[in-house]
PDB file of C-alpha atoms in Angstrom:
ATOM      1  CA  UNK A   1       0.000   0.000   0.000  1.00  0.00           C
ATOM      2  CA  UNK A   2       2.897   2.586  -0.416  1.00  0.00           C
ATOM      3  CA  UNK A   3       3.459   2.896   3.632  1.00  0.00           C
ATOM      4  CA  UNK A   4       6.423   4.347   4.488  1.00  0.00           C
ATOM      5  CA  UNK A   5       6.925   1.721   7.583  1.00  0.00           C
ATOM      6  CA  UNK A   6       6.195  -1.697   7.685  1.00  0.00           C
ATOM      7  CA  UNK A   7       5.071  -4.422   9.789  1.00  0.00           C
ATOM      8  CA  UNK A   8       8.288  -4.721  12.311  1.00  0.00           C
ATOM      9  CA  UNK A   9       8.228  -0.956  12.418  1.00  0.00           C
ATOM     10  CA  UNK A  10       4.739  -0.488  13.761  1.00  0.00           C
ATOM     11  CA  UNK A  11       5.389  -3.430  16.069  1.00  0.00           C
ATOM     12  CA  UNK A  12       8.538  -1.776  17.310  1.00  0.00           C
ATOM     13  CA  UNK A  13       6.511   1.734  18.052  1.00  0.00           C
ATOM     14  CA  UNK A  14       4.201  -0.057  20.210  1.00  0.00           C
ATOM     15  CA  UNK A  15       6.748  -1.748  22.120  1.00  0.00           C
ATOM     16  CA  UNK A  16       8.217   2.020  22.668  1.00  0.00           C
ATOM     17  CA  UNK A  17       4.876   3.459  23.473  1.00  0.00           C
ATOM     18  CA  UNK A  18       4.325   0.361  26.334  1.00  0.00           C
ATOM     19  CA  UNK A  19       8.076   0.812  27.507  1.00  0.00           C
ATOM     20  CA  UNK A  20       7.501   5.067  27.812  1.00  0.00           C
ATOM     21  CA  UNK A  21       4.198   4.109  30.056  1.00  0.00           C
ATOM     22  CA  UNK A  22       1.154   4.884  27.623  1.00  0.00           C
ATOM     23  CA  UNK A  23      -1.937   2.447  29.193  1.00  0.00           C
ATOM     24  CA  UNK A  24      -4.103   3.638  26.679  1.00  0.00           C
ATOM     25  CA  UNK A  25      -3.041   2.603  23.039  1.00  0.00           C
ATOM     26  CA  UNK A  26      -5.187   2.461  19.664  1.00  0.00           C
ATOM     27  CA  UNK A  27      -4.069   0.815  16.766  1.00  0.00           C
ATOM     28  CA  UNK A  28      -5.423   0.423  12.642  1.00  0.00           C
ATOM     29  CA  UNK A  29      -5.747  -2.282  10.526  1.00  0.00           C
ATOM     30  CA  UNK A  30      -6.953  -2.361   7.392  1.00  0.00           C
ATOM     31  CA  UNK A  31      -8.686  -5.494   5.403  1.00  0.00           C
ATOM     32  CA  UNK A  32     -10.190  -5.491   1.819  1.00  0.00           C
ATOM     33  CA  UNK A  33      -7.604  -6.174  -0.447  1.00  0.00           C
ATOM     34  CA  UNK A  34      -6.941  -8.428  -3.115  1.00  0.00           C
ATOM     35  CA  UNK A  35      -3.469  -9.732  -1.634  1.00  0.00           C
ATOM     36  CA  UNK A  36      -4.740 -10.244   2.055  1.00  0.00           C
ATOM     37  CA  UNK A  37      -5.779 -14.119   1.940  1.00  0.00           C
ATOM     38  CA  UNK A  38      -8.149 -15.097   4.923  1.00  0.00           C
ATOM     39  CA  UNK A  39      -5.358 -16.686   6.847  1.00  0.00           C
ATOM     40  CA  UNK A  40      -3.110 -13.875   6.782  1.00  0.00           C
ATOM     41  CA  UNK A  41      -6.302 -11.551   8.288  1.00  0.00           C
ATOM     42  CA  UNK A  42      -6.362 -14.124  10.969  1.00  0.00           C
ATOM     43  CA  UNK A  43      -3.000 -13.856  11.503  1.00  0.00           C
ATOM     44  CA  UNK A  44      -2.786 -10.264  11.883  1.00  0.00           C
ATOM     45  CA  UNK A  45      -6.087 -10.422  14.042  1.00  0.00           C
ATOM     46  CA  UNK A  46      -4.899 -12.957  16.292  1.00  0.00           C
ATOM     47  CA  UNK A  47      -1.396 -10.437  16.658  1.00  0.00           C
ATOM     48  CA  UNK A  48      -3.350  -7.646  17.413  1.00  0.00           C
ATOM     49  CA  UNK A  49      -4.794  -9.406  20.297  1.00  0.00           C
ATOM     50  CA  UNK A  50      -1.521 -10.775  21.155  1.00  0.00           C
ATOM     51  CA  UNK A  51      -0.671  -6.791  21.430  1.00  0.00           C
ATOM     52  CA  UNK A  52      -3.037  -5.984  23.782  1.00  0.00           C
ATOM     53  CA  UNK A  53      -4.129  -2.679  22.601  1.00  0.00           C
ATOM     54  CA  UNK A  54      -7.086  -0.916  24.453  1.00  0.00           C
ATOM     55  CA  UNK A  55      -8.933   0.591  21.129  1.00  0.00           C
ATOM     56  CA  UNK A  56      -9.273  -1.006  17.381  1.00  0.00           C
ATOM     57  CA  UNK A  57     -10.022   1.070  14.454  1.00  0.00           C
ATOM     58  CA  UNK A  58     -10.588  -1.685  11.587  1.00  0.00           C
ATOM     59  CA  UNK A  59     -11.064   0.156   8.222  1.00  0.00           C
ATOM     60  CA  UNK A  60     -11.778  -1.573   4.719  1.00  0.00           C
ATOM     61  CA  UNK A  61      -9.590  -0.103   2.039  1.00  0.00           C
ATOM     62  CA  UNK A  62     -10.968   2.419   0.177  1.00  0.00           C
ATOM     63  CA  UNK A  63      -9.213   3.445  -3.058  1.00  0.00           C
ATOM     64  CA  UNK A  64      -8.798   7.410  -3.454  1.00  0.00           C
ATOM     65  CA  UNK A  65      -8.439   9.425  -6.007  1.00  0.00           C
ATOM     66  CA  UNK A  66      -4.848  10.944  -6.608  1.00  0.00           C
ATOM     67  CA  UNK A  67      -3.458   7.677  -4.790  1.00  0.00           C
ATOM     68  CA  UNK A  68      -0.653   5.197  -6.103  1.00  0.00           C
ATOM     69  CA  UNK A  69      -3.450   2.821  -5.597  1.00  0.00           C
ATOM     70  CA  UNK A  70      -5.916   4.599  -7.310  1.00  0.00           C
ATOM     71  CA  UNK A  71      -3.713   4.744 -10.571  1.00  0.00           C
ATOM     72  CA  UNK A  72      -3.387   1.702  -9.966  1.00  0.00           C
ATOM     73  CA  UNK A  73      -6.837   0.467 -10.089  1.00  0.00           C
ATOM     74  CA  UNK A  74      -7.722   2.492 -12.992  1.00  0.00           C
ATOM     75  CA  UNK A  75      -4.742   1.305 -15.342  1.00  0.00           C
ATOM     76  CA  UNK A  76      -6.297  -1.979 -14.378  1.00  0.00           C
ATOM     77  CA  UNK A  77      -3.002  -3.685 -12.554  1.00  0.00           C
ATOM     78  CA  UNK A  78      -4.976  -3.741  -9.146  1.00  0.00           C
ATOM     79  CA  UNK A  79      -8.478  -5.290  -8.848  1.00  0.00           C
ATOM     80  CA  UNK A  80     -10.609  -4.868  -5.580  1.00  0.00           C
ATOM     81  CA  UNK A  81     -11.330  -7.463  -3.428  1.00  0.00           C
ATOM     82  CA  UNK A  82     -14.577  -8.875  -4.200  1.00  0.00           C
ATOM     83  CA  UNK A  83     -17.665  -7.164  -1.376  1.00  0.00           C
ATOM     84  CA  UNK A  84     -18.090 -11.053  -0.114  1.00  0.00           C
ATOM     85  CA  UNK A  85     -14.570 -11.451   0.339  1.00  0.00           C
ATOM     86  CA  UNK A  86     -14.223  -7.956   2.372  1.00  0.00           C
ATOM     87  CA  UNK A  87     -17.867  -9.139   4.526  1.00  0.00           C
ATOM     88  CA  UNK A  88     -16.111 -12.405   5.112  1.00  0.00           C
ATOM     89  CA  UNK A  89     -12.946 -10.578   6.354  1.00  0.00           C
ATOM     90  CA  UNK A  90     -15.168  -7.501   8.335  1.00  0.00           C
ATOM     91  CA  UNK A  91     -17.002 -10.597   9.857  1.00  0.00           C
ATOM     92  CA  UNK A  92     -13.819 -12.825  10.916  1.00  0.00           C
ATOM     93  CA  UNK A  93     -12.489  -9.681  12.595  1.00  0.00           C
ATOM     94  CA  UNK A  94     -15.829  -8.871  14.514  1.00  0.00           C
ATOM     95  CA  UNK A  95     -15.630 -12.795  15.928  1.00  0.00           C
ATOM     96  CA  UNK A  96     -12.434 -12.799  16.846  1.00  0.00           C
ATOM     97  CA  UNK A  97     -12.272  -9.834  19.052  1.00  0.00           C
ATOM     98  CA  UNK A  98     -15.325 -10.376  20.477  1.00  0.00           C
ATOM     99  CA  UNK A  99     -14.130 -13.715  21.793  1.00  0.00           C
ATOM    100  CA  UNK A 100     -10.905 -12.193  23.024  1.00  0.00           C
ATOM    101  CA  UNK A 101     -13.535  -9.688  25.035  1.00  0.00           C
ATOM    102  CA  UNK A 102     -13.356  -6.647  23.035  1.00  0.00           C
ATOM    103  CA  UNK A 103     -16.332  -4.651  22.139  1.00  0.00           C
ATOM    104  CA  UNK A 104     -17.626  -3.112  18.984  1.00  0.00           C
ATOM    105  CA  UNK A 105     -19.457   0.132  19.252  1.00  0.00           C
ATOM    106  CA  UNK A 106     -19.183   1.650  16.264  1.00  0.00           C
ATOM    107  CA  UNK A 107     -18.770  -0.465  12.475  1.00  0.00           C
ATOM    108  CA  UNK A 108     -14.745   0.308  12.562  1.00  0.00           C
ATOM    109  CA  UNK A 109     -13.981   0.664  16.264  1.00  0.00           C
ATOM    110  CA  UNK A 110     -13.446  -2.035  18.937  1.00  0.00           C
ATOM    111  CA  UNK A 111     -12.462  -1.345  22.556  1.00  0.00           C
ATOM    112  CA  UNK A 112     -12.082  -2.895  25.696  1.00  0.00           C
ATOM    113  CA  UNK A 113     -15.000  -2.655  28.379  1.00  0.00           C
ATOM    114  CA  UNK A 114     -15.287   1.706  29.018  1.00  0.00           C
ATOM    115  CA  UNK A 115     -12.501   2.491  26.453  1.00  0.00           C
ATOM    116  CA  UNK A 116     -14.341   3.759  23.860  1.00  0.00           C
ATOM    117  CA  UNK A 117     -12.681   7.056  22.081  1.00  0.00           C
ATOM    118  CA  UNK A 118     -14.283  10.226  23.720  1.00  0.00           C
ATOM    119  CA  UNK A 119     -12.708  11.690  20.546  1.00  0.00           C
ATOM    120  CA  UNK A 120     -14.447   9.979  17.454  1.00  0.00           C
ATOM    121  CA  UNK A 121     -17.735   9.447  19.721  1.00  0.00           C
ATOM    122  CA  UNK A 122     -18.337  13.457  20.012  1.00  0.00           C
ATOM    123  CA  UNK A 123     -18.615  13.607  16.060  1.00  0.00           C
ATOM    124  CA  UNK A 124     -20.953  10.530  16.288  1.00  0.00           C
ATOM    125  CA  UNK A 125     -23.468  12.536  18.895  1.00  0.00           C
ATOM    126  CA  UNK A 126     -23.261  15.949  17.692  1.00  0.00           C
ATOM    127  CA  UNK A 127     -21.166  16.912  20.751  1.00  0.00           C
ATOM    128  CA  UNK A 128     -19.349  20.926  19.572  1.00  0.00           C
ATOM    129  CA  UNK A 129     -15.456  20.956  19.509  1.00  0.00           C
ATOM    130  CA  UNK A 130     -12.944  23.422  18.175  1.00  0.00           C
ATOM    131  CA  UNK A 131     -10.049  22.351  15.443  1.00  0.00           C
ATOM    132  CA  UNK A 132      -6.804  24.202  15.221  1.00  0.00           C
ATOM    133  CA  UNK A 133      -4.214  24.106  12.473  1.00  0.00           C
ATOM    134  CA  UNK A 134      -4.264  23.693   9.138  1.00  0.00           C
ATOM    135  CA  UNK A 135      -7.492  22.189   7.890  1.00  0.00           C
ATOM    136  CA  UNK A 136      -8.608  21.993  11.234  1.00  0.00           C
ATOM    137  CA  UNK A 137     -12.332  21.487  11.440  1.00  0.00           C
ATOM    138  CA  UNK A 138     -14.480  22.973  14.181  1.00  0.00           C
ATOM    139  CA  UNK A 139     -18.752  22.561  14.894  1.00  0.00           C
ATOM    140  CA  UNK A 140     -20.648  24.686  16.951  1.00  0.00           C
ATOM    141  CA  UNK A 141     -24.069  22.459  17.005  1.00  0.00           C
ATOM    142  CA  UNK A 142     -25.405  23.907  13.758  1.00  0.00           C
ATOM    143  CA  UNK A 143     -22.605  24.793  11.720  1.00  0.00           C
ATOM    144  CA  UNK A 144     -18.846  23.768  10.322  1.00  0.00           C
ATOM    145  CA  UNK A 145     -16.072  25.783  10.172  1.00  0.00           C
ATOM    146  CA  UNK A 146     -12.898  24.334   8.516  1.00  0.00           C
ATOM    147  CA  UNK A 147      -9.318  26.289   8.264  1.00  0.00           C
ATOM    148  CA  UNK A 148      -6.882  27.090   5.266  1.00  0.00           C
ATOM    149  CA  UNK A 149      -5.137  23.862   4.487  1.00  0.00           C
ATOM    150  CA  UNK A 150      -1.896  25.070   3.669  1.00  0.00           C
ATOM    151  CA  UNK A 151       0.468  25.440   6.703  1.00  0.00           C
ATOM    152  CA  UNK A 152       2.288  28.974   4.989  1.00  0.00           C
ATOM    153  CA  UNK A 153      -0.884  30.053   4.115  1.00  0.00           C
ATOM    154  CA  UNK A 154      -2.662  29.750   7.425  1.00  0.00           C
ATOM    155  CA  UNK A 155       0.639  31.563   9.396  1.00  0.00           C
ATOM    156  CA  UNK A 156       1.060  34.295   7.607  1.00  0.00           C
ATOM    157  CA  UNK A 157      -2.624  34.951   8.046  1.00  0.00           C
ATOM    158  CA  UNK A 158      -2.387  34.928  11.809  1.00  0.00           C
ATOM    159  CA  UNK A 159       0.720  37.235  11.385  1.00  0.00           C
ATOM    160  CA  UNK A 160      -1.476  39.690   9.979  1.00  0.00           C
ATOM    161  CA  UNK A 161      -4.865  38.878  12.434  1.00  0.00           C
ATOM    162  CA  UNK A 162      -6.113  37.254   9.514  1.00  0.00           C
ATOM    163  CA  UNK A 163      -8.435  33.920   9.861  1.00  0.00           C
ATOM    164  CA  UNK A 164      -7.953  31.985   6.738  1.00  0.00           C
ATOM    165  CA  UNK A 165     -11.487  29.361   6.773  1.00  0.00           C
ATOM    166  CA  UNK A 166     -14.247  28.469   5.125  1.00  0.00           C
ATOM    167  CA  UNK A 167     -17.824  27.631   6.564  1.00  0.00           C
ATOM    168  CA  UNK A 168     -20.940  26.099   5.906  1.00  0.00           C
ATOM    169  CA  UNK A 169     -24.543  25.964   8.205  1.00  0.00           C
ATOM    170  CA  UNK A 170     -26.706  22.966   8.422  1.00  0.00           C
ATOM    171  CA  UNK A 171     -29.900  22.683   6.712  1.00  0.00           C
ATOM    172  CA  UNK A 172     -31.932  21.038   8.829  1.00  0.00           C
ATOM    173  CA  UNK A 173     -32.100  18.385   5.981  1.00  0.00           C
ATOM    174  CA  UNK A 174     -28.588  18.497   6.438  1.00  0.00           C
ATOM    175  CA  UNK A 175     -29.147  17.797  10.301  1.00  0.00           C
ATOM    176  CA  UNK A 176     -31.999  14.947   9.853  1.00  0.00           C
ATOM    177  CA  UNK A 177     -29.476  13.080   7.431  1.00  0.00           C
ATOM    178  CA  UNK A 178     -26.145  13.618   9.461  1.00  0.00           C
ATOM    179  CA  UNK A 179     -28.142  12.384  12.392  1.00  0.00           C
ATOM    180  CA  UNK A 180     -29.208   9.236  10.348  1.00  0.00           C
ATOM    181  CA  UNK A 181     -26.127   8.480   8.990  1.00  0.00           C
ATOM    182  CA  UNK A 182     -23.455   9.220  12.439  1.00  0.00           C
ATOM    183  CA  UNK A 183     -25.867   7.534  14.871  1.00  0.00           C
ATOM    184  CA  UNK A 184     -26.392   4.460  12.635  1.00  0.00           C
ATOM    185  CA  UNK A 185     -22.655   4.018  12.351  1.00  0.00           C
ATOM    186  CA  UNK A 186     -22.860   3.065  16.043  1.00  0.00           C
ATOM    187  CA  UNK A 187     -23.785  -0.405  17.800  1.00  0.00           C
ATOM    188  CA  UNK A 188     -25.930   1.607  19.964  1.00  0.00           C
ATOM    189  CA  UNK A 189     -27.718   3.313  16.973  1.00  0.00           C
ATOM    190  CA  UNK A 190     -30.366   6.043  16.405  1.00  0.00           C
ATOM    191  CA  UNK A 191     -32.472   7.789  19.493  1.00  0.00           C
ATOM    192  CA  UNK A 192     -35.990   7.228  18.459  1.00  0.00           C
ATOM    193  CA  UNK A 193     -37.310  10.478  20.447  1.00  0.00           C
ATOM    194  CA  UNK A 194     -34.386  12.299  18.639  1.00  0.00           C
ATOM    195  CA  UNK A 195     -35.451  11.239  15.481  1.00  0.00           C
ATOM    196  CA  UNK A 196     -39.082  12.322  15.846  1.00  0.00           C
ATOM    197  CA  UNK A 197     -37.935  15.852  16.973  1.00  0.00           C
ATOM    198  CA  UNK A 198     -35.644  16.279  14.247  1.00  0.00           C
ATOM    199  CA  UNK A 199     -38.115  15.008  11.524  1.00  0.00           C
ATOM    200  CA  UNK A 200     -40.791  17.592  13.071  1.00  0.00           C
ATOM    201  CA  UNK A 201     -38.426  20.150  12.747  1.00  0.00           C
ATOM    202  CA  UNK A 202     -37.580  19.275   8.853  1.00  0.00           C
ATOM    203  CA  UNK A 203     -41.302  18.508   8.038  1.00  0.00           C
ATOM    204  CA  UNK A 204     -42.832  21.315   9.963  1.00  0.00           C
ATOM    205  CA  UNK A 205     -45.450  18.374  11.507  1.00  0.00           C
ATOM    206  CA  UNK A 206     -45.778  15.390  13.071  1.00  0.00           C
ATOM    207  CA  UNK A 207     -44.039  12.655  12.363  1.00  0.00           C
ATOM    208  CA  UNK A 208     -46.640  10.204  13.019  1.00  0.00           C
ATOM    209  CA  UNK A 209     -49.050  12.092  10.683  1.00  0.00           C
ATOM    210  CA  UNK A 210     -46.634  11.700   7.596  1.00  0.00           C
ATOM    211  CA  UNK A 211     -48.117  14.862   6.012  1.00  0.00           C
ATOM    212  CA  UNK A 212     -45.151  15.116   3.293  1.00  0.00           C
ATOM    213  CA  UNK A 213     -44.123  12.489   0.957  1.00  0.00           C
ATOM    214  CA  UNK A 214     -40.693  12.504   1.787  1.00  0.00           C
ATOM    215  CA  UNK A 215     -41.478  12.047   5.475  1.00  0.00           C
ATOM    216  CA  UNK A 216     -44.087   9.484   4.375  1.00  0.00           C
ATOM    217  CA  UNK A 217     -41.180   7.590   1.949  1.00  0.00           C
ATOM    218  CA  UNK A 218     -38.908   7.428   5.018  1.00  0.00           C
ATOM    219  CA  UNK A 219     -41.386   5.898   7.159  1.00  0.00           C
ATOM    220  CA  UNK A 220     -41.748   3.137   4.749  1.00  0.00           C
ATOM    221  CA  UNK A 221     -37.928   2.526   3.820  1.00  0.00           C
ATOM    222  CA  UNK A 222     -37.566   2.499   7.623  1.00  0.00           C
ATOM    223  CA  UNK A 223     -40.346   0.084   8.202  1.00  0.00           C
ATOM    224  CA  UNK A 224     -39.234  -2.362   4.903  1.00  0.00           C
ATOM    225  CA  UNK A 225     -35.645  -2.292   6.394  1.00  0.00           C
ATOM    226  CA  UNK A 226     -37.038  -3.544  10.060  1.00  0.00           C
ATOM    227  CA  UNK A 227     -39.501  -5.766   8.473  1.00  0.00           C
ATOM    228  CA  UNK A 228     -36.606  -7.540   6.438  1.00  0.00           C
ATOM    229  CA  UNK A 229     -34.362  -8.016   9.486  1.00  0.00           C
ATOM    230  CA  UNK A 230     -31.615  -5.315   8.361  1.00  0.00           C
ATOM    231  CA  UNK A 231     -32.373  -2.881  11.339  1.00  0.00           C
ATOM    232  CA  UNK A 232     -33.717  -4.024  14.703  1.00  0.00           C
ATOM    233  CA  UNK A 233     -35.836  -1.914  16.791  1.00  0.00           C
ATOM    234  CA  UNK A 234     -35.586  -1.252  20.823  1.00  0.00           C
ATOM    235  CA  UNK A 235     -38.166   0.600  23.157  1.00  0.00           C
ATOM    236  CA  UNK A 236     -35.498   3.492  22.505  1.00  0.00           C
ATOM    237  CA  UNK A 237     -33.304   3.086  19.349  1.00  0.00           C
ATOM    238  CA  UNK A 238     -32.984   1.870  15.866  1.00  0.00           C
ATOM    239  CA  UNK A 239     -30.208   0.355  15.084  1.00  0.00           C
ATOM    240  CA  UNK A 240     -28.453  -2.135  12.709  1.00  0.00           C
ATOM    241  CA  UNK A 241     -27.469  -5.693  13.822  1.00  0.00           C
ATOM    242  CA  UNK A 242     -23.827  -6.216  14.219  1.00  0.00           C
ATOM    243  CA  UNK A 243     -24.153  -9.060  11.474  1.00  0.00           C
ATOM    244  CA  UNK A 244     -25.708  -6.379   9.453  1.00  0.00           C
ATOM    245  CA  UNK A 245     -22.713  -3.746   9.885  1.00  0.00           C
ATOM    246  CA  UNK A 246     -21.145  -4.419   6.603  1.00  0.00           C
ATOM    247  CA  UNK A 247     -23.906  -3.346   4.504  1.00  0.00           C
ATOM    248  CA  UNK A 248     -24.364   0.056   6.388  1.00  0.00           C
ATOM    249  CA  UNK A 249     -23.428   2.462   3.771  1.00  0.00           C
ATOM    250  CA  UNK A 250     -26.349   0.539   1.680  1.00  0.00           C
ATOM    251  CA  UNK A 251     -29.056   0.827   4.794  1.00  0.00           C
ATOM    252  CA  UNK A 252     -28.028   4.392   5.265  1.00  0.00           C
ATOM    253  CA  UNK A 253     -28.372   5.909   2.185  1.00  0.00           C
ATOM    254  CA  UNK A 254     -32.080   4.508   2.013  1.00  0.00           C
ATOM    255  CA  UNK A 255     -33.194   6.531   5.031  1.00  0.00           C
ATOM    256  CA  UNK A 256     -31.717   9.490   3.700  1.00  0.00           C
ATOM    257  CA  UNK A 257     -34.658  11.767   3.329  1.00  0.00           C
ATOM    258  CA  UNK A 258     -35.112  13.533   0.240  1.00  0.00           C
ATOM    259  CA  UNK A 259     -35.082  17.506   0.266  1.00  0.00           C
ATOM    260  CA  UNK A 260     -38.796  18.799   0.336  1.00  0.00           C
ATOM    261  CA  UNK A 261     -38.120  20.787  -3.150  1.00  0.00           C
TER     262      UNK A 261
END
């Protein structure tokens, strides 16, 4: 993948980290691609464990534009590993670390019992934070803010009391989908009262008197999706099935609701 360390390398950085006193370590993997054979996952699962980290974030390869891999894929030298292949591997990884009593609570992120990242979780709920630097995002509960991304750039305008950023305000469309999409990324999944308030807000109405027919096509996405066993409902939430995690940018993208025109 074009790293610029390898295996023995990131082994030997969290040997350091242990032997400096960090009790709180996360580490990546990535699964998905053609060369990674179902053994070899296994292996590198079963080392991870071996490691002992507190956090897991487990990511399927993505190919982006402007990567080595991306040329690749378009010049035709790299083909992607079949969607089966990458549930197969996304599903291996989820039964192995929940046998060696990790827990999933998000679709990439594993932890071990009450070490779940305070960081990723407060874009998940919504929760404000500031970003400084150089692309640096920040959200204040209804709107984004996000800094000049070059580093020269974004000095020199402080020298001169200058704020170099961009910004953008949530519709609440924009709020109603964001809220679909982050909370259903979760294990613990969507609020249902939260859902009806923010659907009243975008509709203007009640939600249970589906007086719009994009509010009314929701209602029945939602209610094929539960019917067909690919979201499970709780006196409280909606969420997807951890067996079901895999297809989540699939489920997700049919509750978006559509903008009222």
């Amino acid at each position: 993948m074009n790293r610029r360390h390898n295996s023995a390398k990131a082994l030997e950085a969290f040997g350091n980290l242990r032997k400096a006193g960090f009790r709180n370590i996360s580490i990546d993997l990535i699964f998905g691609f053609e060369s990674l054979s179902t053994e070899e996952w296994r292996r590198n699962i079963e080392l991870a464990i071996e490691l002992s980290p507190e956090h897991l974030s487990c990511y399927q390869l993505g190919i982006e534009k402007g990567t080595k891999l991306y040329r690749s894929y378009m010049d035709g030298s790299y083909d992607p590993l079949p969607d089966e292949g990458s549930n197969s591997q996304y599903a291996l990884l989820q039964e192995l670390l929940f046998q060696a009593g990790y827990v999933q609570y998000e679709i990439s992120s594993f932890c071990k019992p009450g070490l779940e990242s305070r960081h990723n979780s407060s874009y998940w709920d919504f929760t404000p934070y500031f970003g400084f630097g150089p692309s640096a995002h920040s959200f204040d509960g209804v709107g984004r803010e996000w800094n000049d991304k070059g580093i020269n750039k974004y000095i020199f305008g402080w020298g001169q009391g200058i704020r170099g950023f961009k910004s953008e305000q949530l519709t609440l469309r924009d709020h109603l989908n964001e809220f679909i999409m982050l909370s259903l990324r979760t294990v613990k999944g969507m609020e249902i009262l939260e859902l009806s308030r923010l659907l009243d807000n975008y509709a203007g109405s009640s939600y249970s008197t589906q007086t719009t027919p994009q509010i009314a096509e929701f209602k029945n996405n939602l209610h094929t999706l539960l019917k067909q066993g690919l979201l499970h409902q709780t006196p409280t939430h909606i969420q997807i099935p951890p067996h079901n995690l895999f297809l989540s940018d699939t489920l997700i993208r049919t509750l978006f609701v559509a903008s009222l025109g």
